[in-house]
Coordinates of C-alpha atoms in Angstrom, one line a residue:
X1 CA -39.6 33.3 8.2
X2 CA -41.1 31.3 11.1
X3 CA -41.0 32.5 15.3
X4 CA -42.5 31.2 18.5
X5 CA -43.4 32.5 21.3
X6 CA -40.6 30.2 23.4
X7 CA -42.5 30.6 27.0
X8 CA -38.5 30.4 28.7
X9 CA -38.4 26.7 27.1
X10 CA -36.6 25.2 23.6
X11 CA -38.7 25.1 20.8
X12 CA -37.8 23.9 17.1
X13 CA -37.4 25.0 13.3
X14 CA -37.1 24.0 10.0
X15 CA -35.9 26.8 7.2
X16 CA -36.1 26.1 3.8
X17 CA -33.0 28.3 2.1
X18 CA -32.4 29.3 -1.6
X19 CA -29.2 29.0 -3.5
X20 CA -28.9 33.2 -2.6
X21 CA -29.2 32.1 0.8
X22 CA -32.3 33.5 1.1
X23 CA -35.1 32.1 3.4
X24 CA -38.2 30.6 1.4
X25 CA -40.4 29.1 4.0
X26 CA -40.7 28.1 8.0
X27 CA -41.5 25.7 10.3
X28 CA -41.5 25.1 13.8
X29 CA -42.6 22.4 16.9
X30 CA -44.5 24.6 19.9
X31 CA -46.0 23.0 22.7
X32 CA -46.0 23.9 26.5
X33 CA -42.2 22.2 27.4
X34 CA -39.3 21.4 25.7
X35 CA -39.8 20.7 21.8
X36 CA -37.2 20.2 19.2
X37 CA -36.8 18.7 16.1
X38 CA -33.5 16.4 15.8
X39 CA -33.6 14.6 12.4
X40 CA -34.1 15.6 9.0
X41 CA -33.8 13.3 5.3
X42 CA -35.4 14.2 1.8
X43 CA -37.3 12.1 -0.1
X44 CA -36.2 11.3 -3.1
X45 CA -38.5 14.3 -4.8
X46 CA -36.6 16.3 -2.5
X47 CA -39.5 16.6 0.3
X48 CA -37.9 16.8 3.5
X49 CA -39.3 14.8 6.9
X50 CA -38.1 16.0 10.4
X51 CA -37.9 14.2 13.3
X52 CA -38.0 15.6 17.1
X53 CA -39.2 15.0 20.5
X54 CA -41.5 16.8 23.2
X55 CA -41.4 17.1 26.7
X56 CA -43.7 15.7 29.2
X57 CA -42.5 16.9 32.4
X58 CA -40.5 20.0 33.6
X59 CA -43.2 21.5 33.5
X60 CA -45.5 18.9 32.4
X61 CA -47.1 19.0 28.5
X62 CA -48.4 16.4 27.1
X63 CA -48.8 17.9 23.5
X64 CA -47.2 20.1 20.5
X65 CA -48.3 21.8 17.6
X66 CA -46.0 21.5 14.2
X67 CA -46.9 25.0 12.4
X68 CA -46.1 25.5 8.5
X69 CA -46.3 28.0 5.9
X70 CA -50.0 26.5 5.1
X71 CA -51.3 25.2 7.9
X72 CA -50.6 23.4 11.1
X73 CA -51.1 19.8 12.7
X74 CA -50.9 18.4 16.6
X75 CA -49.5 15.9 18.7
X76 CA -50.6 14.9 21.7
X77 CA -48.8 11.6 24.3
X78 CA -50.9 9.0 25.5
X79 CA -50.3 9.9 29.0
X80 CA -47.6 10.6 31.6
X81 CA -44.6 10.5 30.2
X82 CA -40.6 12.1 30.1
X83 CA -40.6 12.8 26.8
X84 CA -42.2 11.5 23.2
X85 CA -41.0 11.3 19.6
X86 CA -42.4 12.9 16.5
X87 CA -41.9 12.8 12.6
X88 CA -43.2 14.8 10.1
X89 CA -43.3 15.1 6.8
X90 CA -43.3 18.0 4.6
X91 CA -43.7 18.4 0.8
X92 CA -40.7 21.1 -0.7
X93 CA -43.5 24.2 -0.4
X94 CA -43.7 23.5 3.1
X95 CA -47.2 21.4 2.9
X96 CA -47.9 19.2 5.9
X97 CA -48.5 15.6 4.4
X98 CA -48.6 13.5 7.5
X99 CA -47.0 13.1 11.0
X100 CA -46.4 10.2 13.2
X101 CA -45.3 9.4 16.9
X102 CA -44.0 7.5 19.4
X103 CA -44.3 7.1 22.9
X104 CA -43.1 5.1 26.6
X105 CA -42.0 6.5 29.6
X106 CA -39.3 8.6 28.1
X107 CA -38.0 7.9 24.3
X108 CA -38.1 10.9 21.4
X109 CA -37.1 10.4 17.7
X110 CA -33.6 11.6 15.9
X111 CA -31.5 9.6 13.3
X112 CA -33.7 8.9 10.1
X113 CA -32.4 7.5 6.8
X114 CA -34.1 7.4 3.6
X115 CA -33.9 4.5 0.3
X116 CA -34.2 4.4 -2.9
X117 CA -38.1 3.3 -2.7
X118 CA -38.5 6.6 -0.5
X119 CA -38.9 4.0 2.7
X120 CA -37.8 5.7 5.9
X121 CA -35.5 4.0 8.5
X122 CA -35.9 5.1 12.3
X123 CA -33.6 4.1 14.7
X124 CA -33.5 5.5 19.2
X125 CA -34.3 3.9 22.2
X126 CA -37.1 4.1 25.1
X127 CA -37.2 3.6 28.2
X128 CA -40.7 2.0 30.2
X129 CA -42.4 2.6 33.5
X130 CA -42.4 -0.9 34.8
X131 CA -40.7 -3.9 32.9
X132 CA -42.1 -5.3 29.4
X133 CA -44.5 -2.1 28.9
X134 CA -43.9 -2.2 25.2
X135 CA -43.0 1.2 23.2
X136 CA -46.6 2.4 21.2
X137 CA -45.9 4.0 17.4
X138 CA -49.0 5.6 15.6
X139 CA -48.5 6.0 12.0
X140 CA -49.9 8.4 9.6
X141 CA -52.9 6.5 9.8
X142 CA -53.2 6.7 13.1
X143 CA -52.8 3.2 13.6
X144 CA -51.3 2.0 16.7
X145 CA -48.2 -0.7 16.8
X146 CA -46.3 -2.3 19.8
X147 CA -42.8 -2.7 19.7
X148 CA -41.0 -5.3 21.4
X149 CA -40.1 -4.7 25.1
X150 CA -38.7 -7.6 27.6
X151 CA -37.2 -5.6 29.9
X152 CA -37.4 -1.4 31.2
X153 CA -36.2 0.1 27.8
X154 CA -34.5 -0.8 24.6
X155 CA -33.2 0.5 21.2
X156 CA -35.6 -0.2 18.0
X157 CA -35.4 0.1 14.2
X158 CA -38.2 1.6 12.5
X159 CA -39.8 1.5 9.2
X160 CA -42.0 3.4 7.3
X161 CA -43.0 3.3 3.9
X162 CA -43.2 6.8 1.8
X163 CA -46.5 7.9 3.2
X164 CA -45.9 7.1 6.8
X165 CA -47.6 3.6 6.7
X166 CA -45.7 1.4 9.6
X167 CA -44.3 -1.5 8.0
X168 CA -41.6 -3.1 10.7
X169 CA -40.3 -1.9 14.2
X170 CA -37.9 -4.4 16.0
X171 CA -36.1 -3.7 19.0
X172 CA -32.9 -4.4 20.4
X173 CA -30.5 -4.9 23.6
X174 CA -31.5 -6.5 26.9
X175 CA -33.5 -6.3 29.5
X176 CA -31.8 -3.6 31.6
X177 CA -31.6 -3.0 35.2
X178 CA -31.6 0.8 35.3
X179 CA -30.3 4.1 33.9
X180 CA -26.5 2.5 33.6
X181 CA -27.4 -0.4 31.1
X182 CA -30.0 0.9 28.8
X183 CA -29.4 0.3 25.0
X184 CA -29.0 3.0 22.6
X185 CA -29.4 3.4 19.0
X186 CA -27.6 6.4 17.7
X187 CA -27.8 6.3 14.2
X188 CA -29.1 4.7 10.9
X189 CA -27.7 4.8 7.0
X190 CA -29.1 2.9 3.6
X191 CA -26.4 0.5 2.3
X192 CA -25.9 0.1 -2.0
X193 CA -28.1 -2.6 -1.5
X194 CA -30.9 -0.4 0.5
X195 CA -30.2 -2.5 4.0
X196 CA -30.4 -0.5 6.9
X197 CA -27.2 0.0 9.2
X198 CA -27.3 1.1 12.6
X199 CA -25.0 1.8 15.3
X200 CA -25.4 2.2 19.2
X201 CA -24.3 1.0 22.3
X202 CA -25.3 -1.1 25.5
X203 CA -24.0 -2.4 28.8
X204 CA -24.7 -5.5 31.0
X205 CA -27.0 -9.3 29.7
X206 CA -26.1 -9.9 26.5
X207 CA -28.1 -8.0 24.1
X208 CA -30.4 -9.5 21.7
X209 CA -31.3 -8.0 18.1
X210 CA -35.0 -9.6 17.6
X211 CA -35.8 -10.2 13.9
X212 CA -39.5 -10.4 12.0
X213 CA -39.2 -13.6 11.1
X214 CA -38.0 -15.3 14.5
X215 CA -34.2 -15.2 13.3
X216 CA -32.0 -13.0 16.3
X217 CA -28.6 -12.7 16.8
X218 CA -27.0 -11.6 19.9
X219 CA -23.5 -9.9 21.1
X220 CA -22.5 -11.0 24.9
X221 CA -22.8 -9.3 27.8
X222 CA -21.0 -6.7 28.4
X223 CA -18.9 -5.1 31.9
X224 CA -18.5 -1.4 30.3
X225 CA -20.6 -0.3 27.5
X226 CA -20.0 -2.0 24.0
X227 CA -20.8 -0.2 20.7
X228 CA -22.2 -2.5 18.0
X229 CA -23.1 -2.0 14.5
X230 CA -25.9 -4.1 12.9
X231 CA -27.0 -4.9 9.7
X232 CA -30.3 -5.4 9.2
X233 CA -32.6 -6.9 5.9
X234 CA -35.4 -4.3 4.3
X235 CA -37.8 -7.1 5.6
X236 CA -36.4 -6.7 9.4
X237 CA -34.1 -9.5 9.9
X238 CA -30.7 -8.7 10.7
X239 CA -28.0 -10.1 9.1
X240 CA -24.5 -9.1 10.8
X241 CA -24.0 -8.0 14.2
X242 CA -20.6 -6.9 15.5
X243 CA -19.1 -5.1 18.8
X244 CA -16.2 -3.5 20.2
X245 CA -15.7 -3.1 23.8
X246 CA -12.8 -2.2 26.2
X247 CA -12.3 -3.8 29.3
X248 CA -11.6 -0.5 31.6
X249 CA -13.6 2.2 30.0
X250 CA -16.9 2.3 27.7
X251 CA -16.7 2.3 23.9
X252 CA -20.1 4.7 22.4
X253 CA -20.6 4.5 18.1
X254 CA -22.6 7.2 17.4
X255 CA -22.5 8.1 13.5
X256 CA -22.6 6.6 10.5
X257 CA -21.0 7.6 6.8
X258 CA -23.9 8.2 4.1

């Protein structure tokens, strides 16, 4: 089994179950705040890879520890933040093989998708201190990469290749003016052809879905919130881009089928 400690604040778990229903192995996210994994996908060799979020304020932690049957690894933010985004990925005896993060004012990591090749798919949103402070992801190499920011906060795509290696990020929606027209990306599905899906939502400047090789596309501005759903290329370019939007209330996608 696996326990924590809590301290009065959330923490998360991962259980690995038998066919009798019976628990094999435990893991959890501790830190100091608010932790919690969101996200989970197996690999294709049926390894599973979690993804979560941690708390930087409320009270104010700027780190968390993933424990496993074997061993244990740690985050830590770059700085003051709300809130940052983990993955993790596990082998099926509960092995840490690598972790990852991201980080901005306030962003955290949930939907995650897996193909064929055992590439991983991220999609969410963040949101910046002060406008055009790109969104920082540090891979299992602990290599750092900016993704795309014009405005206060965006939704982005992410992908990683089977040992956590960042290959692509590429944001989405517009510039923003506040809490009431930030973009969301909700979730993200492999197509028969391993193309990414996503789905989301955004309100106000028409939003733009930037593409690795130069080639966006873009929905209109929208009064109320408009969900989209985009199609995107395994190389980052997206290929299809459509919205729905009602003139007197908001429209919100939030799932996708598998």
């Amino acid at each position: 089994g696996t326990s924590s400690p809590n301290q009065n604040h959330q923490n998360g778990f991962l259980v690995k179950i038998n066919p009798q229903g019976q628990i094999v192995w435990g893991a959890s996210v501790l830190g100091d705040s608010n932790d919690g994994f969101n996200g989970i996908a197996l690999d294709n060799s049926g390894n599973p890879i979690v993804t979560g979020g941690f708390n930087g304020c409320c009270p104010s932690s700027f780190a968390v520890t993933i424990y496993g049957p074997n061993g244990n690894v740690s985050i830590s933010s770059f700085g003051s933040n709300y809130g940052s985004g983990l993955i993790v990925k596990f082998d099926a005896n509960g092995n840490i093989l690598w972790k990852g993060s991201i980080y901005n004012r306030d962003t955290g990591l949930g939907s995650i998708a897996v193909d064929n090749n055992d590439d991983i798919y991220l999609t969410t949103s963040f949101r910046s201190w002060s406008n055009g402070t790109a969104a920082q992801f540090i891979d299992a190499n602990n290599a750092t990469y900016s993704i795309f920011n014009p405005g206060i906060g965006l939704g982005c795509l992410i992908k990683l290749n089977a040992n956590g290696v960042y290959q692509w990020g590429q944001s989405f929606g517009n510039v923003g003016d506040g809490v009431g027209s930030l973009t969301s990306g909700t979730d993200v599905a492999i197509d028969a052809n391993g193309n990414p899906w996503i789905c989301g939502f955004y309100k106000g400047n028409a939003a733009v879905f930037y593409s690795t090789n130069n080639q966006n596309l873009e929905l209109p501005a929208a009064a109320t919130y408009r969900g989209f759903l985009a199609q995107y290329s395994a190389a980052g370019v997206p290929l299809q881009v459509v919205g729905h939007e009602r003139s007197t209330s908001d429209t919100y996608f939030y799932g996708l089928a598998r």
